[in-house]
Amino acid sequence: MVKMKNDKDMISPPEKTPTIRVVPLPADTNAYGDIFGGWLLSQMDLAGASVATEITRRRVVTVGVEGMNFHKPVFVGDEVSFYTDIKRKGRTSIAVHIEAWARARTEDQSRMVTEGVFTFVSIDENRKPLELPKT
Ligand SMILES: CC(C)(COP(=O)(O)OP(=O)(O)OC[C@H]1O[C@@H](n2cnc3c(N)ncnc32)[C@H](O)[C@@H]1OP(=O)(O)O)[C@@H](O)C(=O)NCCC(=O)NCCS
């Protein structure tokens, strides 16, 4: 069971550099004009894969997503920062907790919009799981 953040933890973003920072555009909206959940998921997947690949230095694939929470909406033009934190390294897999924080470009305050734990598996050229490098 993944322990998610409570309201107290959602006041300010992590004090570190985000893995990626992206601005969603009108093409990323759903039928109601808010940013599509699938856009957020794909950005989280990209951020998580990036940090997992720093460890494996080999191709990774996403094998599972846990505890995905959409806390607040995201709007066109927000600056969205994706912060990653390695939660667990297994034999062939790496679990990454990912938080997305959005900020309206004219404001100072950020809000936590989504979080989830994405698990990536290192694979070889035959798409078979590959042991993580020893550190
Ligand atoms: C990822 C894949 C290669 C794993 O193959 P597999 O034969 O199931 O491998 P295993 O059962 O040995 O599992 C490999 C690791 O994944 C972990 N795992 C498997 N399913 C998981 C899940 N749903 N959530 C979290 N971890 C999972 C296992 O615990 C194991 O971790 P460990 O080696 O660190 O202990 C295979 O499932 C696959 O190709 N899936 C499709 C991936 C994909 O296309 N993703 C979308 C695009 S990137």
PDB file of C-alpha atoms and ligand atoms in Angstrom:
ATOM      1  CA  MET A   1       0.000   0.000   0.000  1.00  0.00           C
ATOM      2  CA  VAL A   2       1.483   3.338  -1.033  1.00  0.00           C
ATOM      3  CA  LYS A   3       1.313   6.092   1.584  1.00  0.00           C
ATOM      4  CA  MET A   4       0.234   9.271  -0.159  1.00  0.00           C
ATOM      5  CA  LYS A   5       0.668  12.832   1.041  1.00  0.00           C
ATOM      6  CA  ASN A   6      -1.802  14.605   3.266  1.00  0.00           C
ATOM      7  CA  ASP A   7      -2.846  18.284   2.982  1.00  0.00           C
ATOM      8  CA  LYS A   8      -0.038  19.350   5.338  1.00  0.00           C
ATOM      9  CA  ASP A   9       2.575  17.965   2.934  1.00  0.00           C
ATOM     10  CA  MET A  10       1.074  19.735  -0.054  1.00  0.00           C
ATOM     11  CA  ILE A  11       1.930  23.314   0.881  1.00  0.00           C
ATOM     12  CA  SER A  12       5.245  23.692  -0.881  1.00  0.00           C
ATOM     13  CA  PRO A  13       7.068  21.707  -3.571  1.00  0.00           C
ATOM     14  CA  PRO A  14      10.190  19.622  -2.822  1.00  0.00           C
ATOM     15  CA  GLU A  15      13.332  21.705  -2.391  1.00  0.00           C
ATOM     16  CA  LYS A  16      15.161  20.197  -5.330  1.00  0.00           C
ATOM     17  CA  THR A  17      15.367  20.520  -9.084  1.00  0.00           C
ATOM     18  CA  PRO A  18      12.448  18.873 -10.899  1.00  0.00           C
ATOM     19  CA  THR A  19      13.320  16.031 -13.267  1.00  0.00           C
ATOM     20  CA  ILE A  20      11.252  17.702 -15.989  1.00  0.00           C
ATOM     21  CA  ARG A  21       9.216  20.909 -16.240  1.00  0.00           C
ATOM     22  CA  VAL A  22       6.555  21.284 -18.947  1.00  0.00           C
ATOM     23  CA  VAL A  23       3.839  23.752 -19.966  1.00  0.00           C
ATOM     24  CA  PRO A  24       0.615  22.103 -21.242  1.00  0.00           C
ATOM     25  CA  LEU A  25      -1.030  23.655 -24.299  1.00  0.00           C
ATOM     26  CA  PRO A  26      -4.644  23.673 -25.591  1.00  0.00           C
ATOM     27  CA  ALA A  27      -4.022  20.376 -27.471  1.00  0.00           C
ATOM     28  CA  ASP A  28      -3.522  18.695 -24.054  1.00  0.00           C
ATOM     29  CA  THR A  29      -7.036  19.404 -22.763  1.00  0.00           C
ATOM     30  CA  ASN A  30     -10.039  17.154 -22.248  1.00  0.00           C
ATOM     31  CA  ALA A  31     -13.545  17.869 -23.547  1.00  0.00           C
ATOM     32  CA  TYR A  32     -14.133  20.309 -20.668  1.00  0.00           C
ATOM     33  CA  GLY A  33     -11.011  22.388 -21.250  1.00  0.00           C
ATOM     34  CA  ASP A  34      -8.954  21.128 -18.276  1.00  0.00           C
ATOM     35  CA  ILE A  35      -5.678  19.312 -18.828  1.00  0.00           C
ATOM     36  CA  PHE A  36      -6.301  15.661 -19.713  1.00  0.00           C
ATOM     37  CA  GLY A  37      -5.315  13.117 -17.052  1.00  0.00           C
ATOM     38  CA  GLY A  38      -3.561  11.060 -19.734  1.00  0.00           C
ATOM     39  CA  TRP A  39      -1.236  13.987 -20.467  1.00  0.00           C
ATOM     40  CA  LEU A  40      -0.199  14.086 -16.793  1.00  0.00           C
ATOM     41  CA  LEU A  41       0.320  10.324 -16.709  1.00  0.00           C
ATOM     42  CA  SER A  42       2.507  10.440 -19.801  1.00  0.00           C
ATOM     43  CA  GLN A  43       4.666  13.255 -18.390  1.00  0.00           C
ATOM     44  CA  MET A  44       5.044  11.345 -15.111  1.00  0.00           C
ATOM     45  CA  ASP A  45       6.031   8.257 -17.082  1.00  0.00           C
ATOM     46  CA  LEU A  46       8.672  10.268 -18.979  1.00  0.00           C
ATOM     47  CA  ALA A  47      10.077  11.781 -15.768  1.00  0.00           C
ATOM     48  CA  GLY A  48      10.177   8.399 -14.001  1.00  0.00           C
ATOM     49  CA  ALA A  49      11.775   6.630 -16.977  1.00  0.00           C
ATOM     50  CA  SER A  50      14.405   9.341 -17.173  1.00  0.00           C
ATOM     51  CA  VAL A  51      15.490   8.918 -13.550  1.00  0.00           C
ATOM     52  CA  ALA A  52      15.287   5.093 -13.734  1.00  0.00           C
ATOM     53  CA  THR A  53      17.493   5.087 -16.838  1.00  0.00           C
ATOM     54  CA  GLU A  54      20.108   7.140 -14.984  1.00  0.00           C
ATOM     55  CA  ILE A  55      20.491   4.052 -12.792  1.00  0.00           C
ATOM     56  CA  THR A  56      20.149   1.256 -15.350  1.00  0.00           C
ATOM     57  CA  ARG A  57      21.835   2.952 -18.322  1.00  0.00           C
ATOM     58  CA  ARG A  58      19.758   0.434 -20.288  1.00  0.00           C
ATOM     59  CA  ARG A  59      16.292   0.523 -21.737  1.00  0.00           C
ATOM     60  CA  VAL A  60      13.453   0.474 -19.187  1.00  0.00           C
ATOM     61  CA  VAL A  61       9.747  -0.267 -19.579  1.00  0.00           C
ATOM     62  CA  THR A  62       6.909   0.706 -17.284  1.00  0.00           C
ATOM     63  CA  VAL A  63       5.442  -2.386 -15.617  1.00  0.00           C
ATOM     64  CA  GLY A  64       3.023  -0.866 -13.095  1.00  0.00           C
ATOM     65  CA  VAL A  65       1.523   2.294 -11.628  1.00  0.00           C
ATOM     66  CA  GLU A  66       0.317   2.434  -8.020  1.00  0.00           C
ATOM     67  CA  GLY A  67      -1.467   5.006  -5.939  1.00  0.00           C
ATOM     68  CA  MET A  68      -2.169   7.411  -8.749  1.00  0.00           C
ATOM     69  CA  ASN A  69      -3.953  10.436  -7.297  1.00  0.00           C
ATOM     70  CA  PHE A  70      -5.275  13.491  -9.099  1.00  0.00           C
ATOM     71  CA  HIS A  71      -5.416  16.031  -6.259  1.00  0.00           C
ATOM     72  CA  LYS A  72      -6.116  19.243  -8.179  1.00  0.00           C
ATOM     73  CA  PRO A  73      -6.813  20.283 -11.783  1.00  0.00           C
ATOM     74  CA  VAL A  74      -4.175  21.626 -14.180  1.00  0.00           C
ATOM     75  CA  PHE A  75      -4.893  24.436 -16.633  1.00  0.00           C
ATOM     76  CA  VAL A  76      -3.495  25.481 -20.015  1.00  0.00           C
ATOM     77  CA  GLY A  77      -0.326  27.554 -19.558  1.00  0.00           C
ATOM     78  CA  ASP A  78       0.477  26.337 -16.029  1.00  0.00           C
ATOM     79  CA  GLU A  79       4.117  25.514 -15.450  1.00  0.00           C
ATOM     80  CA  VAL A  80       4.118  21.886 -14.285  1.00  0.00           C
ATOM     81  CA  SER A  81       7.173  20.496 -12.464  1.00  0.00           C
ATOM     82  CA  PHE A  82       7.666  16.744 -12.003  1.00  0.00           C
ATOM     83  CA  TYR A  83       9.743  15.697  -8.990  1.00  0.00           C
ATOM     84  CA  THR A  84      11.051  12.133  -8.682  1.00  0.00           C
ATOM     85  CA  ASP A  85      12.205  10.117  -5.724  1.00  0.00           C
ATOM     86  CA  ILE A  86      13.531   6.527  -5.947  1.00  0.00           C
ATOM     87  CA  LYS A  87      11.434   4.470  -3.502  1.00  0.00           C
ATOM     88  CA  ARG A  88      12.791   0.988  -4.057  1.00  0.00           C
ATOM     89  CA  LYS A  89      15.344  -0.872  -6.113  1.00  0.00           C
ATOM     90  CA  GLY A  90      14.657  -4.578  -6.641  1.00  0.00           C
ATOM     91  CA  ARG A  91      16.534  -7.182  -8.662  1.00  0.00           C
ATOM     92  CA  THR A  92      15.416  -5.841 -12.048  1.00  0.00           C
ATOM     93  CA  SER A  93      12.921  -3.122 -11.127  1.00  0.00           C
ATOM     94  CA  ILE A  94      12.951   0.416  -9.775  1.00  0.00           C
ATOM     95  CA  ALA A  95       9.944   2.085  -8.136  1.00  0.00           C
ATOM     96  CA  VAL A  96       9.826   5.869  -8.466  1.00  0.00           C
ATOM     97  CA  HIS A  97       7.491   8.171  -6.540  1.00  0.00           C
ATOM     98  CA  ILE A  98       6.540  11.082  -8.758  1.00  0.00           C
ATOM     99  CA  GLU A  99       4.859  14.329  -7.730  1.00  0.00           C
ATOM    100  CA  ALA A 100       3.601  16.969 -10.131  1.00  0.00           C
ATOM    101  CA  TRP A 101       3.318  20.562  -8.920  1.00  0.00           C
ATOM    102  CA  ALA A 102       1.597  23.230 -11.026  1.00  0.00           C
ATOM    103  CA  ARG A 103       2.029  26.988 -10.879  1.00  0.00           C
ATOM    104  CA  ALA A 104       0.012  29.565 -12.802  1.00  0.00           C
ATOM    105  CA  ARG A 105       2.639  31.513 -14.698  1.00  0.00           C
ATOM    106  CA  THR A 106       1.520  34.847 -13.186  1.00  0.00           C
ATOM    107  CA  GLU A 107       1.541  33.561  -9.582  1.00  0.00           C
ATOM    108  CA  ASP A 108       4.153  32.482  -7.019  1.00  0.00           C
ATOM    109  CA  GLN A 109       2.202  29.724  -5.275  1.00  0.00           C
ATOM    110  CA  SER A 110       2.510  26.121  -6.519  1.00  0.00           C
ATOM    111  CA  ARG A 111      -0.051  23.401  -5.877  1.00  0.00           C
ATOM    112  CA  MET A 112       0.485  19.651  -5.843  1.00  0.00           C
ATOM    113  CA  VAL A 113      -1.684  18.254  -8.626  1.00  0.00           C
ATOM    114  CA  THR A 114      -0.829  14.570  -8.961  1.00  0.00           C
ATOM    115  CA  GLU A 115       1.331  11.852  -7.468  1.00  0.00           C
ATOM    116  CA  GLY A 116       1.908   8.164  -8.058  1.00  0.00           C
ATOM    117  CA  VAL A 117       4.473   5.399  -7.896  1.00  0.00           C
ATOM    118  CA  PHE A 118       5.673   4.115 -11.265  1.00  0.00           C
ATOM    119  CA  THR A 119       7.680   0.879 -11.498  1.00  0.00           C
ATOM    120  CA  PHE A 120      10.172   0.410 -14.314  1.00  0.00           C
ATOM    121  CA  VAL A 121      11.954  -2.784 -15.341  1.00  0.00           C
ATOM    122  CA  SER A 122      15.367  -2.825 -16.971  1.00  0.00           C
ATOM    123  CA  ILE A 123      15.257  -4.995 -20.108  1.00  0.00           C
ATOM    124  CA  ASP A 124      17.784  -6.438 -22.536  1.00  0.00           C
ATOM    125  CA  GLU A 125      17.666  -6.549 -26.331  1.00  0.00           C
ATOM    126  CA  ASN A 126      15.293  -9.545 -26.159  1.00  0.00           C
ATOM    127  CA  ARG A 127      12.978  -7.585 -23.842  1.00  0.00           C
ATOM    128  CA  LYS A 128      13.864  -9.866 -20.905  1.00  0.00           C
ATOM    129  CA  PRO A 129      14.282  -8.379 -17.400  1.00  0.00           C
ATOM    130  CA  LEU A 130      17.888  -7.512 -16.687  1.00  0.00           C
ATOM    131  CA  GLU A 131      19.544  -7.258 -13.259  1.00  0.00           C
ATOM    132  CA  LEU A 132      20.195  -3.690 -12.110  1.00  0.00           C
ATOM    133  CA  PRO A 133      23.842  -2.670 -12.064  1.00  0.00           C
ATOM    134  CA  LYS A 134      25.556  -3.212  -8.703  1.00  0.00           C
ATOM    135  CA  THR A 135      26.344   0.108  -7.058  1.00  0.00           C
TER     136      THR A 135
HETATM  137  C1  LIG B   1       8.226  -5.653 -17.861  1.00  0.00           C
HETATM  138  C2  LIG B   1       8.308  -7.103 -18.345  1.00  0.00           C
HETATM  139  C3  LIG B   1       9.538  -7.250 -19.251  1.00  0.00           C
HETATM  140  C4  LIG B   1       8.474  -7.967 -17.099  1.00  0.00           C
HETATM  141  O1  LIG B   1       8.523  -9.297 -17.519  1.00  0.00           O
HETATM  142  P1  LIG B   1       8.144 -10.483 -16.508  1.00  0.00           P
HETATM  143  O2  LIG B   1       8.465 -11.745 -17.172  1.00  0.00           O
HETATM  144  O3  LIG B   1       6.774 -10.231 -15.970  1.00  0.00           O
HETATM  145  O4  LIG B   1       9.225 -10.267 -15.374  1.00  0.00           O
HETATM  146  P2  LIG B   1       9.185 -10.610 -13.837  1.00  0.00           P
HETATM  147  O5  LIG B   1       7.962 -11.324 -13.402  1.00  0.00           O
HETATM  148  O6  LIG B   1      10.525 -11.278 -13.589  1.00  0.00           O
HETATM  149  O7  LIG B   1       9.175  -9.183 -13.140  1.00  0.00           O
HETATM  150  C5  LIG B   1      10.249  -8.300 -13.304  1.00  0.00           C
HETATM  151  C6  LIG B   1      10.179  -7.279 -12.182  1.00  0.00           C
HETATM  152  O8  LIG B   1       9.006  -6.494 -12.321  1.00  0.00           O
HETATM  153  C7  LIG B   1       8.281  -6.493 -11.096  1.00  0.00           C
HETATM  154  N1  LIG B   1       6.854  -6.402 -11.429  1.00  0.00           N
HETATM  155  C8  LIG B   1       6.150  -7.216 -12.237  1.00  0.00           C
HETATM  156  N2  LIG B   1       4.877  -6.762 -12.335  1.00  0.00           N
HETATM  157  C9  LIG B   1       4.807  -5.639 -11.580  1.00  0.00           C
HETATM  158  C10 LIG B   1       3.753  -4.725 -11.283  1.00  0.00           C
HETATM  159  N3  LIG B   1       2.530  -4.840 -11.796  1.00  0.00           N
HETATM  160  N4  LIG B   1       4.037  -3.685 -10.481  1.00  0.00           N
HETATM  161  C11 LIG B   1       5.268  -3.517  -9.939  1.00  0.00           C
HETATM  162  N5  LIG B   1       6.308  -4.355 -10.191  1.00  0.00           N
HETATM  163  C12 LIG B   1       6.057  -5.398 -11.005  1.00  0.00           C
HETATM  164  C13 LIG B   1       8.650  -7.815 -10.432  1.00  0.00           C
HETATM  165  O9  LIG B   1       8.401  -7.745  -9.031  1.00  0.00           O
HETATM  166  C14 LIG B   1      10.120  -7.903 -10.780  1.00  0.00           C
HETATM  167  O10 LIG B   1      10.860  -7.016  -9.929  1.00  0.00           O
HETATM  168  P3  LIG B   1      12.306  -7.423  -9.295  1.00  0.00           P
HETATM  169  O11 LIG B   1      13.079  -8.163 -10.345  1.00  0.00           O
HETATM  170  O12 LIG B   1      12.945  -6.114  -8.965  1.00  0.00           O
HETATM  171  O13 LIG B   1      12.029  -8.256  -8.087  1.00  0.00           O
HETATM  172  C15 LIG B   1       7.015  -7.534 -19.138  1.00  0.00           C
HETATM  173  O14 LIG B   1       5.939  -7.615 -18.218  1.00  0.00           O
HETATM  174  C16 LIG B   1       6.666  -6.538 -20.222  1.00  0.00           C
HETATM  175  O15 LIG B   1       7.322  -6.485 -21.267  1.00  0.00           O
HETATM  176  N6  LIG B   1       5.589  -5.726 -20.009  1.00  0.00           N
HETATM  177  C17 LIG B   1       5.195  -4.718 -20.962  1.00  0.00           C
HETATM  178  C18 LIG B   1       5.926  -3.390 -20.683  1.00  0.00           C
HETATM  179  C19 LIG B   1       5.383  -2.268 -21.531  1.00  0.00           C
HETATM  180  O16 LIG B   1       5.141  -2.454 -22.715  1.00  0.00           O
HETATM  181  N7  LIG B   1       5.165  -1.103 -20.914  1.00  0.00           N
HETATM  182  C20 LIG B   1       4.513   0.011 -21.543  1.00  0.00           C
HETATM  183  C21 LIG B   1       5.383   0.838 -22.389  1.00  0.00           C
HETATM  184  S1  LIG B   1       6.938   1.298 -21.660  1.00  0.00           S
END
